[in-house]
GROMACS .gro file of C-alpha atoms in nm:
model
  256
    1MET     CA    1   0.053  -1.484   2.911
    2SER     CA    2   0.064  -1.297   2.576
    3GLU     CA    3   0.206  -0.948   2.581
    4ILE     CA    4  -0.057  -0.668   2.517
    5VAL     CA    5   0.059  -0.431   2.252
    6LEU     CA    6  -0.256  -0.207   2.232
    7ARG     CA    7  -0.494  -0.154   2.508
    8THR     CA    8  -0.789   0.105   2.507
    9GLU     CA    9  -0.991   0.181   2.810
   10LYS     CA   10  -1.335   0.342   2.760
   11LEU     CA   11  -1.187   0.524   2.465
   12GLY     CA   12  -1.436   0.767   2.318
   13ILE     CA   13  -1.493   1.094   2.124
   14SER     CA   14  -1.779   1.329   2.075
   15PHE     CA   15  -1.821   1.609   1.811
   16GLY     CA   16  -2.054   1.857   1.968
   17GLY     CA   17  -2.341   1.653   2.100
   18LEU     CA   18  -2.258   1.352   1.879
   19LYS     CA   19  -2.081   1.056   2.039
   20ALA     CA   20  -1.890   0.913   1.742
   21VAL     CA   21  -1.721   0.645   1.953
   22SER     CA   22  -1.827   0.556   2.301
   23GLU     CA   23  -1.638   0.354   2.575
   24LEU     CA   24  -1.426   0.126   2.345
   25ASN     CA   25  -1.231  -0.141   2.523
   26LEU     CA   26  -0.972  -0.332   2.309
   27GLU     CA   27  -0.692  -0.563   2.397
   28ILE     CA   28  -0.459  -0.664   2.103
   29LYS     CA   29  -0.194  -0.904   2.170
   30LYS     CA   30   0.147  -0.916   2.024
   31GLY     CA   31   0.152  -1.081   1.681
   32GLN     CA   32  -0.224  -1.067   1.631
   33LEU     CA   33  -0.405  -0.979   1.336
   34TYR     CA   34  -0.710  -0.795   1.471
   35GLY     CA   35  -1.008  -0.656   1.274
   36LEU     CA   36  -1.228  -0.362   1.343
   37VAL     CA   37  -1.544  -0.404   1.127
   38GLY     CA   38  -1.887  -0.254   1.112
   39PRO     CA   39  -2.136  -0.076   0.870
   40ASN     CA   40  -2.054   0.256   0.716
   41GLY     CA   41  -2.060   0.527   0.985
   42ALA     CA   42  -1.986   0.280   1.265
   43GLY     CA   43  -1.678   0.481   1.395
   44LYS     CA   44  -1.398   0.262   1.266
   45THR     CA   45  -1.189   0.522   1.102
   46THR     CA   46  -1.259   0.763   1.394
   47VAL     CA   47  -1.093   0.499   1.622
   48PHE     CA   48  -0.782   0.490   1.388
   49ASN     CA   49  -0.778   0.869   1.401
   50MET     CA   50  -0.755   0.874   1.782
   51LEU     CA   51  -0.498   0.605   1.779
   52THR     CA   52  -0.268   0.794   1.550
   53GLY     CA   53  -0.319   1.143   1.691
   54VAL     CA   54  -0.540   1.294   1.421
   55TYR     CA   55  -0.812   1.338   1.683
   56LYS     CA   56  -0.765   1.373   2.059
   57PRO     CA   57  -1.005   1.153   2.259
   58THR     CA   58  -1.269   1.323   2.479
   59THR     CA   59  -1.295   1.026   2.713
   60GLY     CA   60  -1.084   0.715   2.806
   61SER     CA   61  -0.727   0.645   2.712
   62PHE     CA   62  -0.502   0.409   2.514
   63TYR     CA   63  -0.165   0.244   2.565
   64LEU     CA   64   0.102   0.113   2.342
   65ASN     CA   65   0.307  -0.148   2.532
   66GLU     CA   66   0.149  -0.009   2.851
   67GLU     CA   67   0.280   0.348   2.760
   68ASN     CA   68  -0.007   0.594   2.771
   69LEU     CA   69  -0.016   0.780   2.433
   70THR     CA   70  -0.353   0.953   2.478
   71GLY     CA   71  -0.356   1.294   2.329
   72LYS     CA   72  -0.001   1.278   2.197
   73SER     CA   73   0.078   1.426   1.866
   74GLN     CA   74   0.084   1.230   1.540
   75GLU     CA   75   0.464   1.262   1.517
   76VAL     CA   76   0.515   1.129   1.870
   77ILE     CA   77   0.264   0.837   1.828
   78ASN     CA   78   0.427   0.743   1.497
   79HIS     CA   79   0.778   0.760   1.662
   80LYS     CA   80   0.650   0.540   1.949
   81GLY     CA   81   0.546   0.273   1.704
   82ILE     CA   82   0.204   0.319   1.553
   83ALA     CA   83   0.174   0.368   1.172
   84ARG     CA   84  -0.129   0.371   0.948
   85THR     CA   85  -0.265   0.366   0.595
   86PHE     CA   86  -0.569   0.556   0.481
   87GLN     CA   87  -0.898   0.484   0.306
   88ASN     CA   88  -0.797   0.731   0.041
   89ILE     CA   89  -0.439   0.667  -0.084
   90ARG     CA   90  -0.204   0.945   0.012
   91LEU     CA   91   0.115   0.885  -0.182
   92PHE     CA   92   0.373   1.143  -0.302
   93ASN     CA   93   0.267   1.102  -0.661
   94ASN     CA   94   0.556   1.269  -0.833
   95MET     CA   95   0.825   1.083  -0.630
   96THR     CA   96   0.944   0.743  -0.729
   97VAL     CA   97   0.827   0.424  -0.553
   98ILE     CA   98   1.163   0.391  -0.369
   99ARG     CA   99   1.164   0.749  -0.259
  100ASN     CA  100   0.813   0.717  -0.115
  101VAL     CA  101   0.933   0.434   0.099
  102MET     CA  102   1.251   0.626   0.207
  103VAL     CA  103   1.030   0.911   0.339
  104GLY     CA  104   0.896   0.662   0.584
  105LEU     CA  105   1.263   0.569   0.695
  106HIS     CA  106   1.358   0.931   0.796
  107ASN     CA  107   1.205   0.914   1.142
  108ARG     CA  108   1.442   0.615   1.237
  109ALA     CA  109   1.760   0.697   1.437
  110GLU     CA  110   1.974   0.475   1.224
  111PHE     CA  111   1.911   0.679   0.922
  112LYS     CA  112   1.966   1.019   1.074
  113CYS     CA  113   2.212   1.238   0.903
  114GLY     CA  114   2.307   1.600   1.024
  115VAL     CA  115   2.214   1.901   0.825
  116PHE     CA  116   2.593   1.990   0.785
  117SER     CA  117   2.676   1.656   0.647
  118SER     CA  118   2.388   1.679   0.392
  119ILE     CA  119   2.456   2.022   0.284
  120PHE     CA  120   2.823   1.964   0.220
  121ARG     CA  121   2.760   1.606   0.089
  122LEU     CA  122   2.997   1.453   0.330
  123PRO     CA  123   3.079   1.081   0.318
  124VAL     CA  124   2.836   0.998   0.603
  125HIS     CA  125   2.561   1.158   0.382
  126PHE     CA  126   2.613   0.898   0.108
  127LYS     CA  127   2.668   0.608   0.359
  128VAL     CA  128   2.315   0.691   0.517
  129GLU     CA  129   2.157   0.723   0.172
  130ARG     CA  130   2.285   0.396   0.057
  131ALA     CA  131   2.174   0.222   0.374
  132MET     CA  132   1.823   0.388   0.334
  133ARG     CA  133   1.794   0.262  -0.032
  134GLU     CA  134   1.901  -0.099   0.073
  135ARG     CA  135   1.629  -0.103   0.334
  136ALA     CA  136   1.367   0.052   0.113
  137MET     CA  137   1.428  -0.216  -0.148
  138GLU     CA  138   1.393  -0.492   0.121
  139ILE     CA  139   1.058  -0.340   0.215
  140LEU     CA  140   0.939  -0.318  -0.144
  141GLY     CA  141   1.038  -0.676  -0.179
  142ILE     CA  142   0.797  -0.772   0.118
  143VAL     CA  143   0.505  -0.621  -0.083
  144GLY     CA  144   0.623  -0.737  -0.416
  145LEU     CA  145   0.703  -0.400  -0.565
  146GLU     CA  146   1.092  -0.418  -0.602
  147GLU     CA  147   1.072  -0.421  -0.979
  148GLU     CA  148   0.865  -0.085  -0.973
  149PHE     CA  149   1.132   0.096  -0.749
  150ASN     CA  150   1.223   0.352  -1.007
  151ASN     CA  151   0.867   0.426  -1.143
  152LEU     CA  152   0.663   0.731  -1.022
  153SER     CA  153   0.403   0.624  -0.773
  154CYS     CA  154   0.133   0.798  -0.985
  155ASN     CA  155   0.190   0.567  -1.273
  156LEU     CA  156   0.137   0.246  -1.066
  157PRO     CA  157  -0.193   0.072  -1.100
  158TYR     CA  158  -0.452   0.105  -0.809
  159GLY     CA  159  -0.356  -0.218  -0.648
  160LYS     CA  160   0.009  -0.149  -0.640
  161GLN     CA  161  -0.048   0.200  -0.501
  162ARG     CA  162  -0.231   0.026  -0.203
  163LYS     CA  163   0.072  -0.199  -0.154
  164LEU     CA  164   0.313   0.098  -0.170
  165GLU     CA  165   0.118   0.287   0.098
  166ILE     CA  166   0.157  -0.015   0.323
  167ALA     CA  167   0.532  -0.039   0.238
  168ARG     CA  168   0.572   0.332   0.334
  169ALA     CA  169   0.399   0.275   0.668
  170LEU     CA  170   0.611  -0.035   0.736
  171ALA     CA  171   0.923   0.164   0.678
  172THR     CA  172   0.855   0.358   1.006
  173ASN     CA  173   0.923   0.028   1.183
  174PRO     CA  174   0.584   0.015   1.360
  175LYS     CA  175   0.497  -0.209   1.660
  176LEU     CA  176   0.124  -0.166   1.555
  177LEU     CA  177   0.035  -0.136   1.190
  178CYS     CA  178  -0.319   0.000   1.136
  179LEU     CA  179  -0.450  -0.070   0.783
  180ASP     CA  180  -0.760   0.124   0.682
  181GLU     CA  181  -0.950  -0.078   0.420
  182PRO     CA  182  -0.648  -0.217   0.241
  183ALA     CA  183  -0.854  -0.430   0.010
  184ALA     CA  184  -1.090  -0.148  -0.092
  185GLY     CA  185  -1.121  -0.146  -0.481
  186MET     CA  186  -0.918  -0.450  -0.541
  187ASN     CA  187  -1.011  -0.743  -0.768
  188PRO     CA  188  -1.028  -1.102  -0.622
  189GLN     CA  189  -0.671  -1.180  -0.739
  190GLU     CA  190  -0.528  -0.863  -0.589
  191THR     CA  191  -0.712  -0.914  -0.267
  192ALA     CA  192  -0.581  -1.275  -0.229
  193ASP     CA  193  -0.237  -1.148  -0.298
  194LEU     CA  194  -0.275  -0.874  -0.039
  195MET     CA  195  -0.383  -1.144   0.218
  196SER     CA  196  -0.059  -1.316   0.170
  197ILE     CA  197   0.140  -0.992   0.207
  198VAL     CA  198  -0.033  -0.892   0.526
  199LYS     CA  199   0.031  -1.238   0.686
  200ARG     CA  200   0.399  -1.212   0.575
  201ILE     CA  201   0.435  -0.866   0.738
  202ARG     CA  202   0.295  -1.008   1.064
  203ASP     CA  203   0.489  -1.326   1.052
  204GLU     CA  204   0.836  -1.215   0.922
  205ASN     CA  205   0.849  -0.852   1.064
  206ASP     CA  206   0.741  -0.886   1.435
  207VAL     CA  207   0.440  -0.645   1.362
  208THR     CA  208   0.098  -0.654   1.516
  209ILE     CA  209  -0.178  -0.558   1.274
  210LEU     CA  210  -0.505  -0.384   1.329
  211LEU     CA  211  -0.726  -0.360   1.013
  212ILE     CA  212  -1.057  -0.199   0.902
  213GLU     CA  213  -1.215  -0.385   0.620
  214HIS     CA  214  -1.564  -0.436   0.462
  215ASP     CA  215  -1.468  -0.757   0.283
  216MET     CA  216  -1.587  -1.019   0.540
  217LYS     CA  217  -1.408  -1.300   0.350
  218PHE     CA  218  -1.091  -1.091   0.380
  219VAL     CA  219  -1.147  -1.050   0.758
  220SER     CA  220  -1.252  -1.410   0.815
  221GLY     CA  221  -0.946  -1.537   0.628
  222LEU     CA  222  -0.696  -1.317   0.805
  223CYS     CA  223  -0.808  -1.215   1.159
  224ASP     CA  224  -0.759  -1.387   1.484
  225GLU     CA  225  -1.011  -1.173   1.664
  226ILE     CA  226  -1.252  -0.885   1.569
  227THR     CA  227  -1.451  -0.615   1.724
  228VAL     CA  228  -1.781  -0.524   1.552
  229LEU     CA  229  -1.888  -0.152   1.591
  230ASN     CA  230  -2.216   0.011   1.519
  231PHE     CA  231  -2.289   0.379   1.578
  232GLY     CA  232  -1.963   0.401   1.782
  233THR     CA  233  -2.056   0.121   2.032
  234VAL     CA  234  -1.928  -0.241   2.056
  235LEU     CA  235  -2.177  -0.495   1.923
  236ALA     CA  236  -1.962  -0.806   1.951
  237GLN     CA  237  -1.603  -0.915   2.016
  238GLY     CA  238  -1.422  -1.244   1.964
  239ALA     CA  239  -1.330  -1.496   1.690
  240PRO     CA  240  -1.460  -1.386   1.338
  241GLU     CA  241  -1.701  -1.672   1.298
  242LYS     CA  242  -1.859  -1.623   1.636
  243ALA     CA  243  -1.877  -1.245   1.625
  244LEU     CA  244  -2.009  -1.215   1.267
  245ASN     CA  245  -2.289  -1.466   1.351
  246ASP     CA  246  -2.408  -1.250   1.648
  247PRO     CA  247  -2.777  -1.166   1.599
  248GLU     CA  248  -2.718  -0.806   1.679
  249VAL     CA  249  -2.440  -0.792   1.422
  250ILE     CA  250  -2.651  -0.954   1.155
  251LYS     CA  251  -2.926  -0.692   1.241
  252ALA     CA  252  -2.683  -0.409   1.202
  253TYR     CA  253  -2.574  -0.521   0.857
  254ILE     CA  254  -2.903  -0.624   0.704
  255GLY     CA  255  -3.147  -0.439   0.916
  256GLY     CA  256  -3.447  -0.594   1.093
   0.00000   0.00000   0.00000
């Protein structure tokens, strides 16, 4: 039986009298590429915000590898193994590409360095710094940005900024990587390249991936299973070709 990485039980949140997400039940297995799709306003990003500690659920619970993380802080949840990207790119614009990735490495035990060692520039400081740079370069290689390592992130074209945000999230060594519309704004070639990168991350880095995406071709070409939301409730779940052809899903997308 496959190991369940993420499980939600009747997960929900209300803002005042508005139920943004209601009784969401998910089971995402280790190594899966899982999609969360639906029309604008369906509650997809709200789900991500609950899973990453931005919002505290008002009902239900969620578990990472059977550990209850409901209501924990963003820092704790990230340390436990959930990382994310955002719809709107959030990079450190005046830092180099490699430094953006190194920021993501700072929460990992193997790259910890005491304040005393850093202040006085002891040999251990430089040893840790070298190790971080080496690991950051490896991650940049995964997303095809190794040649951009010394450029400022603000000078990257849009598609490469998207890849850099994924690299920074990957640097935290997540068990579950949540990608919020990773292909948004990309041209067809960039989207095809991103599909290959996402598959590589899953296959070579032992990472389970949950993604939000509006590009149904992208979803169908990547995801093993999907959940379709509309107004915060589940319309359909299962294999993409089956769920996307559900009459209620078609109605939600095109009206009727």
